[in-house]
C-alpha positions in Angstrom: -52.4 29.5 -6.5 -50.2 28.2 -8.8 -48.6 29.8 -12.2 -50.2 29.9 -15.2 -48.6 28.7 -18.4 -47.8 31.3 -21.0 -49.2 30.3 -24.2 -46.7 30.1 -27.3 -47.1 32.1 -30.5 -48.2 29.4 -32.5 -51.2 28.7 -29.4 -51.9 32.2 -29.4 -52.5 32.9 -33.3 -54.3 29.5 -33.6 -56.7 30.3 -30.6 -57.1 33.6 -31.9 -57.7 32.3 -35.6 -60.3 29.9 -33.8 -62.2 32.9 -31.9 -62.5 34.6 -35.0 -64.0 32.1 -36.8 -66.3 31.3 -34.4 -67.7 34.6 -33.9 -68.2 34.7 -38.1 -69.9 31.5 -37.8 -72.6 33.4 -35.3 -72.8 36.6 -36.7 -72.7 35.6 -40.7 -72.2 38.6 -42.8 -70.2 40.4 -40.0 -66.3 40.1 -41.7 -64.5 38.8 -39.5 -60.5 39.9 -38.5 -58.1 37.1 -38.9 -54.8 37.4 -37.5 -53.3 36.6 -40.8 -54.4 36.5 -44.1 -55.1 33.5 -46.6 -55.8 30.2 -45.8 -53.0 28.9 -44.4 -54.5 30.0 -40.6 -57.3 28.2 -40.8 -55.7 25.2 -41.9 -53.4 25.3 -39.3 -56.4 26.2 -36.6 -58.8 23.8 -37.9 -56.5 21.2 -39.5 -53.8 18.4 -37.9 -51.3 16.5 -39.8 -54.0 13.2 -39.7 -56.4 15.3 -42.0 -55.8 15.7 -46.2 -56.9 19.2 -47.0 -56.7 21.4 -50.1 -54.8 24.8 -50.2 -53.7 27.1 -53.0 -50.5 27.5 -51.0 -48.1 26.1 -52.4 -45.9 25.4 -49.6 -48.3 24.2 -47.3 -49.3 21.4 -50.3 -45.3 20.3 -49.0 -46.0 19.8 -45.7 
């Protein structure tokens, strides 16, 4: 059986950020717990560099 990769911070929050979403999208009402606040998770869970998107963040409006 061979090794499994280990996921990298950024895969881990993302995929975590994605899981959290989904279950609010099932269970609506149900709060759900993000691994970080604000917007700028979702953006970067949802979101790749060939999208426009808006965000009150000021840095990510940089990037």
């Amino acid at each position: 059986m061979g090794a499994r990769p280990t996921p990298s911070d950024f895969e881990a929050r993302t995929n975590a950020t994605y899981e959290a979403l989904m279950w609010a999208l099932s269970r609506p009402g149900l709060p759900p717990d993000l691994p970080a606040a604000g917007q700028a998770g979702i953006i970067e869970t949802l979101i790749d560099r060939e999208c426009a998107v808006y965000c009150e963040d000021a840095a990510l409006q940089r990037a």
